Short mmCIF file of C-alpha atoms and ligand atoms in Angstrom, two decimals:
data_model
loop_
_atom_site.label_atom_id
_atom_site.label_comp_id
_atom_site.label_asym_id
_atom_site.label_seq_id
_atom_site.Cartn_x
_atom_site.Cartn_y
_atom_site.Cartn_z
CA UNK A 1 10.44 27.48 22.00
CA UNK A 2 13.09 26.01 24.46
CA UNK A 3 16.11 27.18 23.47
CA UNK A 4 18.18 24.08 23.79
CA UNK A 5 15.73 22.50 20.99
CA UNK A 6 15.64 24.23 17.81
CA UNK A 7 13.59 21.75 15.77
CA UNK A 8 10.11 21.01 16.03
CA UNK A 9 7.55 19.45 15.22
CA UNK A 10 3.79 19.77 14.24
CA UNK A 11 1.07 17.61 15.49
CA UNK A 12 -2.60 17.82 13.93
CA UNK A 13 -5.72 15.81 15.88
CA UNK A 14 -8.62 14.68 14.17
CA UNK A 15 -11.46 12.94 14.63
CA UNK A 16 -14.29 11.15 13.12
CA UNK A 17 -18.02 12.53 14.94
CA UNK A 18 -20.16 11.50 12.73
CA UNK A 19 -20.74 7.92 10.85
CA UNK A 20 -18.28 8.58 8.39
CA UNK A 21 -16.77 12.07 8.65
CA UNK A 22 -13.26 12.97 10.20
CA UNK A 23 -13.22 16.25 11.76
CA UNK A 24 -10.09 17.95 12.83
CA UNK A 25 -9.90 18.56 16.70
CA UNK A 26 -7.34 21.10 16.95
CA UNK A 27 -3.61 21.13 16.08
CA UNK A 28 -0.61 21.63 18.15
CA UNK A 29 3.24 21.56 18.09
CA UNK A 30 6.21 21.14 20.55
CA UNK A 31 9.69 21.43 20.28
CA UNK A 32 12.19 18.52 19.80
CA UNK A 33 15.39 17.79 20.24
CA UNK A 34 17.77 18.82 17.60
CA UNK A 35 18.33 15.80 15.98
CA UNK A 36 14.36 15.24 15.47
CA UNK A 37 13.61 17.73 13.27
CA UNK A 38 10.70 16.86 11.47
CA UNK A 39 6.29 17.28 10.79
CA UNK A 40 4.26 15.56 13.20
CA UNK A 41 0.52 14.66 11.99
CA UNK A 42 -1.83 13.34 14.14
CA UNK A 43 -5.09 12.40 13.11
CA UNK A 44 -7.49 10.47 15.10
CA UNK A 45 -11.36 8.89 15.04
CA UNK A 46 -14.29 8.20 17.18
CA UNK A 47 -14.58 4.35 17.02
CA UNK A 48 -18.25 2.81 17.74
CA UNK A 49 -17.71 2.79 21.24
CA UNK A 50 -16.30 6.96 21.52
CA UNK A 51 -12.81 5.73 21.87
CA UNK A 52 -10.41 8.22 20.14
CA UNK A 53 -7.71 6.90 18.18
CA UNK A 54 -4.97 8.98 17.52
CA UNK A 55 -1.91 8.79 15.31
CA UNK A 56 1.18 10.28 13.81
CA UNK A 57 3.79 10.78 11.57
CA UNK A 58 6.90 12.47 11.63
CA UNK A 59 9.38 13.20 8.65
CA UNK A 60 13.02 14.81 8.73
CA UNK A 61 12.54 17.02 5.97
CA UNK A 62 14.47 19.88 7.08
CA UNK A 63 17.39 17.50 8.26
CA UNK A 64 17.76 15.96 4.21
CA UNK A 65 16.88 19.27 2.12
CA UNK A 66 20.39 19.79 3.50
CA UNK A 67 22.15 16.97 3.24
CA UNK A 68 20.32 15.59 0.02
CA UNK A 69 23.69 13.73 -2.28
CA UNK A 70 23.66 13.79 -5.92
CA UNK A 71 22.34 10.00 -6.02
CA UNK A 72 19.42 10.75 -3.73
CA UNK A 73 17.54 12.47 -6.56
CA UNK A 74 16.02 10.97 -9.62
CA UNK A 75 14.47 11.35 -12.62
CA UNK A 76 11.07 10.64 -13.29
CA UNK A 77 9.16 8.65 -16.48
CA UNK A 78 8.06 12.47 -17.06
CA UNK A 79 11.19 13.93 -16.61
CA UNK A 80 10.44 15.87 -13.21
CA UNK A 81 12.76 14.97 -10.53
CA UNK A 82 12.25 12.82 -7.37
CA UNK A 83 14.06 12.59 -4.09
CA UNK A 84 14.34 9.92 -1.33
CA UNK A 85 12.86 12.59 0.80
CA UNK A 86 9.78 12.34 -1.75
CA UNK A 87 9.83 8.56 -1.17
CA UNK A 88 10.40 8.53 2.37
CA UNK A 89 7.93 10.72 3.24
CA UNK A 90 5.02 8.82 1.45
CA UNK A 91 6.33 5.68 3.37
CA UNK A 92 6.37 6.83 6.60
CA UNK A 93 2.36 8.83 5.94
CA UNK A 94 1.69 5.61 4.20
CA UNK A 95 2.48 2.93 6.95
CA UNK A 96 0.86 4.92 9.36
CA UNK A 97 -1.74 6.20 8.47
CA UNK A 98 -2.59 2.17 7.14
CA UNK A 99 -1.38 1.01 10.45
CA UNK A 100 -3.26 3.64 12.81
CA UNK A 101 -6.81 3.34 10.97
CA UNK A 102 -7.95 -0.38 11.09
CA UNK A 103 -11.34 0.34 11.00
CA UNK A 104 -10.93 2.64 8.02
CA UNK A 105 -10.97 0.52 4.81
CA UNK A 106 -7.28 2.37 3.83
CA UNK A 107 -7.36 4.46 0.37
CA UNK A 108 -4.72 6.25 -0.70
CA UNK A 109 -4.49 8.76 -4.37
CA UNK A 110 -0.58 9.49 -3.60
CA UNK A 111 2.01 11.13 -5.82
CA UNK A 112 4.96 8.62 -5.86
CA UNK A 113 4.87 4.30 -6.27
CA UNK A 114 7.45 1.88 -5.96
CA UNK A 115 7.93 0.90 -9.46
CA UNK A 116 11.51 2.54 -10.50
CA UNK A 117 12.75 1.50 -6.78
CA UNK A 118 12.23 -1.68 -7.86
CA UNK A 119 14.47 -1.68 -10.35
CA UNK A 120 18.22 -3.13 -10.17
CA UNK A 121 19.94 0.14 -10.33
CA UNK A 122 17.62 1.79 -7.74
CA UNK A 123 18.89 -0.33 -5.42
CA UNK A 124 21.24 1.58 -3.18
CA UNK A 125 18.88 4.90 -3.08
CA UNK A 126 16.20 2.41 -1.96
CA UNK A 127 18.53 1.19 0.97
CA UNK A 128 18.81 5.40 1.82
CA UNK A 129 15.05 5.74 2.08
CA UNK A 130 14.84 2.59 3.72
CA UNK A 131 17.32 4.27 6.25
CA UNK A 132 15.51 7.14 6.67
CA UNK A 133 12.16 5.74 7.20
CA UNK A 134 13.70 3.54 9.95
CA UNK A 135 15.28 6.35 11.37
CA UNK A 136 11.95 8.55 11.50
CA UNK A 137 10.12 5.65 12.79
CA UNK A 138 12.64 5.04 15.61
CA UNK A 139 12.50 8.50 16.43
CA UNK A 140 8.77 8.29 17.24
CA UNK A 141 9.05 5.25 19.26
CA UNK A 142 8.13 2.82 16.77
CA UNK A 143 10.84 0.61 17.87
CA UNK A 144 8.35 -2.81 18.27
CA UNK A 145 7.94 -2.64 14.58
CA UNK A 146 11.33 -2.25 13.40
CA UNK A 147 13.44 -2.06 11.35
CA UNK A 148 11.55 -2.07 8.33
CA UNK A 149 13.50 -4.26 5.58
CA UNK A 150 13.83 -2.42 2.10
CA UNK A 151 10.00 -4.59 0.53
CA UNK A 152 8.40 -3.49 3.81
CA UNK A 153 9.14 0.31 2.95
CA UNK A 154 8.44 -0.68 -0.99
CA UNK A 155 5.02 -2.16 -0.07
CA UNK A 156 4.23 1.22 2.48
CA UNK A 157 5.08 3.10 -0.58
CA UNK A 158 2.38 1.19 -2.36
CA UNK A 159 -0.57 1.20 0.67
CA UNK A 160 -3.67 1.27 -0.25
CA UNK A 161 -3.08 2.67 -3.63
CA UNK A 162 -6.03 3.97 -5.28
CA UNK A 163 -7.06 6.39 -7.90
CA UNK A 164 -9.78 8.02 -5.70
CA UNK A 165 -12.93 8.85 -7.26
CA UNK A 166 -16.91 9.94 -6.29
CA UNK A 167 -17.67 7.04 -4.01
CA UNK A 168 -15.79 6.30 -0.25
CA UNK A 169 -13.37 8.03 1.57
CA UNK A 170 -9.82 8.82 0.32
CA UNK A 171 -6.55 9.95 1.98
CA UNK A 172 -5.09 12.56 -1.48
CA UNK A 173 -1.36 13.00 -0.35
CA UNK A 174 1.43 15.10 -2.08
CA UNK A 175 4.56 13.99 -0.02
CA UNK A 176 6.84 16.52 -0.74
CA UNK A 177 5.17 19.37 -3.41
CA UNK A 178 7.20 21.25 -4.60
CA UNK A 179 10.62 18.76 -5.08
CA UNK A 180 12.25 21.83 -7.44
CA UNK A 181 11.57 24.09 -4.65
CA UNK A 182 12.81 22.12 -2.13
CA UNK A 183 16.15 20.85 -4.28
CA UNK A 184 16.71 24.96 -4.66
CA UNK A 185 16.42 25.04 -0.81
CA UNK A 186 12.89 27.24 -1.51
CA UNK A 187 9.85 26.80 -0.88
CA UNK A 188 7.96 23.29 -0.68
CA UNK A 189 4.63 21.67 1.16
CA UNK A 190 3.60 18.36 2.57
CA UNK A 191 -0.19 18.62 1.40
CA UNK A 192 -2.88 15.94 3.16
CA UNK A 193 -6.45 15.98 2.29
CA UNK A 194 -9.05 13.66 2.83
CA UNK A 195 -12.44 13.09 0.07
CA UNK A 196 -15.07 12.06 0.92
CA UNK A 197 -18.16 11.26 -1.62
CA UNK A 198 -15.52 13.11 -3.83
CA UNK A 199 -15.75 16.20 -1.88
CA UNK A 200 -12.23 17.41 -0.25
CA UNK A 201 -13.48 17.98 3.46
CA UNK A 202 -10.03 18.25 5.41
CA UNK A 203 -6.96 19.72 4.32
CA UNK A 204 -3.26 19.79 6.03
CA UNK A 205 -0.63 21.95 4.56
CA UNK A 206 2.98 22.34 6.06
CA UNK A 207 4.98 24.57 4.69
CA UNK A 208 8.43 24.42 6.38
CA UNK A 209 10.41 27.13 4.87
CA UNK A 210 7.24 29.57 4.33
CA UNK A 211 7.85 33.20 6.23
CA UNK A 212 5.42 33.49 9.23
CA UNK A 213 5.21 37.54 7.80
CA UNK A 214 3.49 38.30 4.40
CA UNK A 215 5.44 36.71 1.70
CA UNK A 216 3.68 39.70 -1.05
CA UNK A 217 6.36 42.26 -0.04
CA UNK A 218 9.87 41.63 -1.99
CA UNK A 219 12.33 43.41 0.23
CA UNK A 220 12.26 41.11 3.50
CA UNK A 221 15.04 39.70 5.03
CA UNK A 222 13.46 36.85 6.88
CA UNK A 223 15.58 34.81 9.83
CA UNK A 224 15.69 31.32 10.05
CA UNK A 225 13.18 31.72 12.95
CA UNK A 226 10.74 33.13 11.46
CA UNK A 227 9.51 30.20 8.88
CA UNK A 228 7.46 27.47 9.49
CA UNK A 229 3.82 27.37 8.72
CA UNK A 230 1.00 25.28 9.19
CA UNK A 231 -2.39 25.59 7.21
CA UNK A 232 -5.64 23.54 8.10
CA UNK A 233 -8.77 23.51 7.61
CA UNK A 234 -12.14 21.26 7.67
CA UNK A 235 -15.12 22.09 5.58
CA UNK A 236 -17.41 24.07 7.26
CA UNK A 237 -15.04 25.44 9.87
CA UNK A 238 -12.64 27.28 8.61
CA UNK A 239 -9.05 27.54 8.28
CA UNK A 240 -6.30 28.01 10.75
CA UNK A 241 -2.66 28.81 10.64
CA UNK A 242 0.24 28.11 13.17
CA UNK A 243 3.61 28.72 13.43
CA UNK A 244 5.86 25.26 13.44
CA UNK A 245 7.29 26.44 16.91
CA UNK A 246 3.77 25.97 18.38
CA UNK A 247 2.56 28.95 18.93
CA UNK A 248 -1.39 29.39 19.26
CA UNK A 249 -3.34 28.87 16.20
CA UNK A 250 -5.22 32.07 14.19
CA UNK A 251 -7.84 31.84 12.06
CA UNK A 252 -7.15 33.26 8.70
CA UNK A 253 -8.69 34.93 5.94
CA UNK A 254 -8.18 35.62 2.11
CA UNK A 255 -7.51 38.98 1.41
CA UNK A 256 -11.02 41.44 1.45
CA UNK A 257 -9.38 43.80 -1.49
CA UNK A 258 -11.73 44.51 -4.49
CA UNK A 259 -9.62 46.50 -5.99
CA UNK A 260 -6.89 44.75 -8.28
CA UNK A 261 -4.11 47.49 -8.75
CA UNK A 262 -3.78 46.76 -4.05
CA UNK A 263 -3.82 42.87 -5.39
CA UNK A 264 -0.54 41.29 -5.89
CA UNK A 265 -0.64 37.84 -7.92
CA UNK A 266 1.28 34.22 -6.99
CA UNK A 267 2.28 31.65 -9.54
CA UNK A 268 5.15 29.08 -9.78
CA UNK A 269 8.34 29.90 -9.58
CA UNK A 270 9.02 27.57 -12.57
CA UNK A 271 7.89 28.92 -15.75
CA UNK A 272 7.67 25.65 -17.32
CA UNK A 273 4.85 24.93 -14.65
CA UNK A 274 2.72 27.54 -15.81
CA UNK A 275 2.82 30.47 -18.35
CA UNK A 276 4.69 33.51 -17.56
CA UNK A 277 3.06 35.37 -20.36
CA UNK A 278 -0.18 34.53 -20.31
CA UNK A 279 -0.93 35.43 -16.54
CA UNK A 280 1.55 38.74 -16.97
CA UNK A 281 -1.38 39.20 -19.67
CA UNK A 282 -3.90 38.56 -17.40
CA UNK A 283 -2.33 40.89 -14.55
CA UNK A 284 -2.18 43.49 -16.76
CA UNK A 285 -5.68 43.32 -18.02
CA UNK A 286 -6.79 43.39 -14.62
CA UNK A 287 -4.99 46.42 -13.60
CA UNK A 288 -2.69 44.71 -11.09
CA UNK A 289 -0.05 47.02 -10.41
CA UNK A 290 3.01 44.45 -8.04
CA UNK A 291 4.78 42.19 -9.77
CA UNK A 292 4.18 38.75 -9.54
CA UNK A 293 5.51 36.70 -6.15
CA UNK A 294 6.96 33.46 -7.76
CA UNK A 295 7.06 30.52 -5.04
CA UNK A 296 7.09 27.12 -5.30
CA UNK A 297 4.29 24.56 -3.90
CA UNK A 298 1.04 24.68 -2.33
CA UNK A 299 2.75 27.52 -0.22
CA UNK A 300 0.96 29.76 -2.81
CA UNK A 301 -2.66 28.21 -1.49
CA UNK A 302 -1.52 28.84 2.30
CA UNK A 303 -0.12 32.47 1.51
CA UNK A 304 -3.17 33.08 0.16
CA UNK A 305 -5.82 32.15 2.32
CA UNK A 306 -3.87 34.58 4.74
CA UNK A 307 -4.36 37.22 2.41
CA UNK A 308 -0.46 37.95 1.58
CA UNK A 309 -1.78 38.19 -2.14
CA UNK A 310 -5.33 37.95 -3.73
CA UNK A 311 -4.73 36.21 -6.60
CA UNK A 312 -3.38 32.96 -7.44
CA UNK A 313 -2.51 32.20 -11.60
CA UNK A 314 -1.67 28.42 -13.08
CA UNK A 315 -1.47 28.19 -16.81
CA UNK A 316 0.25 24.96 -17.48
CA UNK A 317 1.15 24.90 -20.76
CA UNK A 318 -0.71 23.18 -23.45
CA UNK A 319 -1.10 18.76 -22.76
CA UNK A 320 -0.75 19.11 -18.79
CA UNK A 321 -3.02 17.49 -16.59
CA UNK A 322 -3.36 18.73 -12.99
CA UNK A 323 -2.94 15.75 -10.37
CA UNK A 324 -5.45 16.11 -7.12
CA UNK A 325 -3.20 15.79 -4.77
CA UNK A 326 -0.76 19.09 -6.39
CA UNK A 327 -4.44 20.78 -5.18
CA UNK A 328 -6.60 19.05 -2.78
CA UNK A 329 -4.99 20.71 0.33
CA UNK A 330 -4.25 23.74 -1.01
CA UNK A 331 -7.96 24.24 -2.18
CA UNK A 332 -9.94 23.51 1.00
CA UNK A 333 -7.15 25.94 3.21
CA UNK A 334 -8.01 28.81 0.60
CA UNK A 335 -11.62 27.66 0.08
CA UNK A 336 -12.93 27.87 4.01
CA UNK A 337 -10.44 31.23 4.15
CA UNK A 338 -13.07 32.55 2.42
CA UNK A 339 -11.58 31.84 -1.10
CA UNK A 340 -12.58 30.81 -4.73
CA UNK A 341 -11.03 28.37 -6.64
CA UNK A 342 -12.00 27.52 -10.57
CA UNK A 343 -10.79 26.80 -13.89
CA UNK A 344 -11.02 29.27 -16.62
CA UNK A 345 -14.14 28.69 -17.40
CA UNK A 346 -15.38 29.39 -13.90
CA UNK A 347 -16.10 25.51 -12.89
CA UNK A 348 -15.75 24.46 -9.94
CA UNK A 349 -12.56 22.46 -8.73
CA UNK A 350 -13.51 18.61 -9.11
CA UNK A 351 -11.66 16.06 -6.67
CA UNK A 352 -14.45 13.64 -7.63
CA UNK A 353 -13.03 12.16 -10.90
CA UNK A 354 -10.37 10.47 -10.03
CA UNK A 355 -6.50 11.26 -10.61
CA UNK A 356 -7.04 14.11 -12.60
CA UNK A 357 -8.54 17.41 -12.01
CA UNK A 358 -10.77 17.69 -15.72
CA UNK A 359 -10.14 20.89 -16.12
CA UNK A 360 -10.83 23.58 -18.70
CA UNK A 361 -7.17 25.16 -19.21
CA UNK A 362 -6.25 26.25 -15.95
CA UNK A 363 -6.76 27.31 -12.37
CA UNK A 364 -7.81 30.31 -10.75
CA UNK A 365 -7.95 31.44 -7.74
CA UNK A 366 -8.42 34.51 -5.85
CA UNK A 367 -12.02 36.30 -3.47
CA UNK A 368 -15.36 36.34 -4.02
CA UNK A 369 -15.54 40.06 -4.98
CA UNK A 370 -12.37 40.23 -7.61
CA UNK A 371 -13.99 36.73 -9.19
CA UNK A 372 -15.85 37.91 -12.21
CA UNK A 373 -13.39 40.41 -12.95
CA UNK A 374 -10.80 37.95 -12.67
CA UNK A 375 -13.01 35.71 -15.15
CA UNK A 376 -13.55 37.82 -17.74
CA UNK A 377 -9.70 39.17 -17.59
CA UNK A 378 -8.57 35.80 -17.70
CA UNK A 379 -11.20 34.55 -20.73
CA UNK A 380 -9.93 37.88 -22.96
CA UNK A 381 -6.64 37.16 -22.59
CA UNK A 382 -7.23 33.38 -23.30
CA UNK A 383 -8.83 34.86 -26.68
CA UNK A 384 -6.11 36.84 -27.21
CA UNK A 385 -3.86 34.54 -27.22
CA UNK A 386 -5.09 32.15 -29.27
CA UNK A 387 -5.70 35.12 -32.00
CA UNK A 388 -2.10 35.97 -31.76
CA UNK A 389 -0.57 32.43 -32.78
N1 A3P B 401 4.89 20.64 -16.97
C1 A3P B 401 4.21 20.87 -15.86
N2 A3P B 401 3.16 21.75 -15.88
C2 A3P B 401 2.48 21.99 -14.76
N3 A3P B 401 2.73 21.42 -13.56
C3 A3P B 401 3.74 20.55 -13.50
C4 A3P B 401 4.53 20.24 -14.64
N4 A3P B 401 5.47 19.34 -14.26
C5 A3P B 401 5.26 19.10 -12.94
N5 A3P B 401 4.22 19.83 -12.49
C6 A3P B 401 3.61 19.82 -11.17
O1 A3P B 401 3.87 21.07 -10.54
C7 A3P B 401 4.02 20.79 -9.16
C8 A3P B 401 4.73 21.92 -8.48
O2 A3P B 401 3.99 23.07 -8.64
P1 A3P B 401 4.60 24.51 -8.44
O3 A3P B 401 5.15 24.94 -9.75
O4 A3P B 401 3.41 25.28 -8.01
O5 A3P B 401 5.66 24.39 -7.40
C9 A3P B 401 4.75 19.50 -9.12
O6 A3P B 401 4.51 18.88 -7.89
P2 A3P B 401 5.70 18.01 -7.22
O7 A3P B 401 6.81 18.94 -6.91
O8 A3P B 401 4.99 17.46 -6.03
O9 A3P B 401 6.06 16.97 -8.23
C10 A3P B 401 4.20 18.74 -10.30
O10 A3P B 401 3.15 17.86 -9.97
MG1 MG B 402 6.66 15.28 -8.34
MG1 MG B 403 3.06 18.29 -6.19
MG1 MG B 404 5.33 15.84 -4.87
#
């Protein structure tokens, strides 16, 4: 990394080979000037005539998880906070990923919508994000298209809003995952994934503030330097992580253990995500010996395919429905590490139906060979609980 720039940027190239499929070509990153700090995402596609089309997007992140103001966060119809970071982000992905694929009819199944910025009192942290998109547009030389007035960025919000489903080709995108993480200055993700025929078949997860070194041990002191990662994968080729400074990309792998008391377990670091309890219960059962690594995000999904821990827990409690795009990313970068994702009951992760993930009480996730004992720890202590009310 030059050492007069000490921001960066990622960049990730895809493109479509066959009729219909978008295959990632590689991924790189390059340092920025200060001022620029931000996630670069290209993606790209073979039109008719094997022209590649390439195109990016950029976000200050790190820049506003420090300078976030009391009036830049919200609440929520559910209660769970929202930032103009959140907001920004899905415009800027939004408007160019929309812009960039003409040929593409534009889907989008994305966390956030316009419909409290449209509001009268949402007014002046509308004019913020509007600010900030502008300013992460300009940065990446967008300057023929701008600025963008405050509907523009309201409509990008909005692009191609869709609630996914079996049929077609879908961008799933989780803007900022993680927004209690990130307000905490923790950990957080910008998760990407792309279905198609309802199957998740590419998968982008940066993870900004994620240690490059094993998150699993508890007694790190990590420099600033030394976080920044960047999962991604494509079905059928596995996944890859780099560092945000650019380095060269390795291909990772879920941990090999078979043997729970080596296997140390992730879940979120807010309890009111997913019960404490139940997979403390679960642990136990199993004969899991570390205490659990609480982090925030699909960081727990990228840790994991590089085999930091082997087991990932996520009770929500009782009248939660998982969203896709809280998943979609997360599960293809652990699934072609060589990972298994289910619900309780052992099913299969569904990005087919829509919105929701129909699940059967929660979500699993760990290697093929500590599965089934996984399963049956997890459906006894299910029981168990339930006996115990
Ligand atoms: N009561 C609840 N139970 C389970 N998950 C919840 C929840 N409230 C919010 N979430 C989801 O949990 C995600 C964060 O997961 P984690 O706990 O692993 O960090 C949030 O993503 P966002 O931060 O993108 O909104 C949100 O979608
Ligand atoms: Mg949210
Ligand atoms: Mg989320
Ligand atoms: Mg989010």
């Amino acid at each position: 990394m030059n050492s007069n720039s000490n921001r960066l940027i990622f960049r990730v190239r895809c493109s479509s080979l066959g009729k219909r499929g978008i295959t990632l070509l590689g991924v790189s990153s390059r340092a920025l000037p200060k001022e620029l700090f931000g996630v670069e995402v290209v993606v790209g596609w073979w039109k008719g005539d094997g022209q590649r089309w390439i195109f990016w997007f950029r976000f200050g992140l790190e820049k506003v998880q420090k300078a976030l103001l009391q009036s830049d966060v919200q609440s929520k119809y559910d209660k769970t906070p929202v930032t103009v970071a959140d907001y920004g982000s899905q415009a800027v992905v939004s408007y160019i990923l929309e812009k960039e694929l003409p040929s593409m009819s534009f889907s989008l199944v994305a966390e956030e919508d316009s419909e409290d910025l449209r509001k009268e009192e949402a007014q002046g942290t509308l004019k913020r994000i509007t600010q900030l998109v502008n300013e992460t547009l300009a940065s990446d030389g967008m300057a023929d298209v701008l600025p963008l007035s405050v509907e523009d960025v309201l409509v990008a919000i909005d692009n191609g809003k869709s609630d996914g489903g079996p049929h077609g080709q879908h961008w799933v995108l989780d803007p900022i995952d993680g927004t209690k993480g990130f307000l905490r200055g923790d950990q957080y993700a910008i998760a990407l994934a792309l279905l198609d025929e309802g199957k998740v078949v590419l998968g982008v997860l940066a993870c900004p503030n994620l240690p490059l070194s094993s998150v699993a041990s508890h007694n790190q002191l990590i420099s600033k330097d030394d976080v920044g990662c960047l999962f991604y994968a494509q079905v059928g080729t596995g996944t890859y992580m780099q560092s945000l400074d650019g380095s060269k990309a390795t291909k990772v792998h879920v941990s090999a253990t078979e043997n729970p008391e080596e296997a140390s377990f992730f879940e979120s670091f807010e309890a009111a995500h997913s019960m404490h309890d139940l997979s403390g219960l679960i642990a136990k059962k199993l004969g899991v010996k570390a205490p659990p690594v609480r982090i925030d995000s699909q960081a727990k999904y990228g840790a994991l395919s590089r085999g930091d821990g082997a087991i990932y827990l996520r009770f929500p409690h009782k009248g939660y429905r998982e969203k896709i795009w809280d998943h979609a990313a997360g599960y293809i970068v652990v699934a072609e590490a060589g990972g298994v994702a289910t619900d309780a009951a052992g099913n299969p992760l569904d990005f087919s139906r829509g919105r929701y993930l129909d699940l059967d009480t929660g979500i699993i996730v760990t290697n093929q060979k500590l599965m089934p004992a996984l399963l049956k720890a997890v459906q006894e202590s299910l029981k168990e609980k339930a006996s115990s009310l």
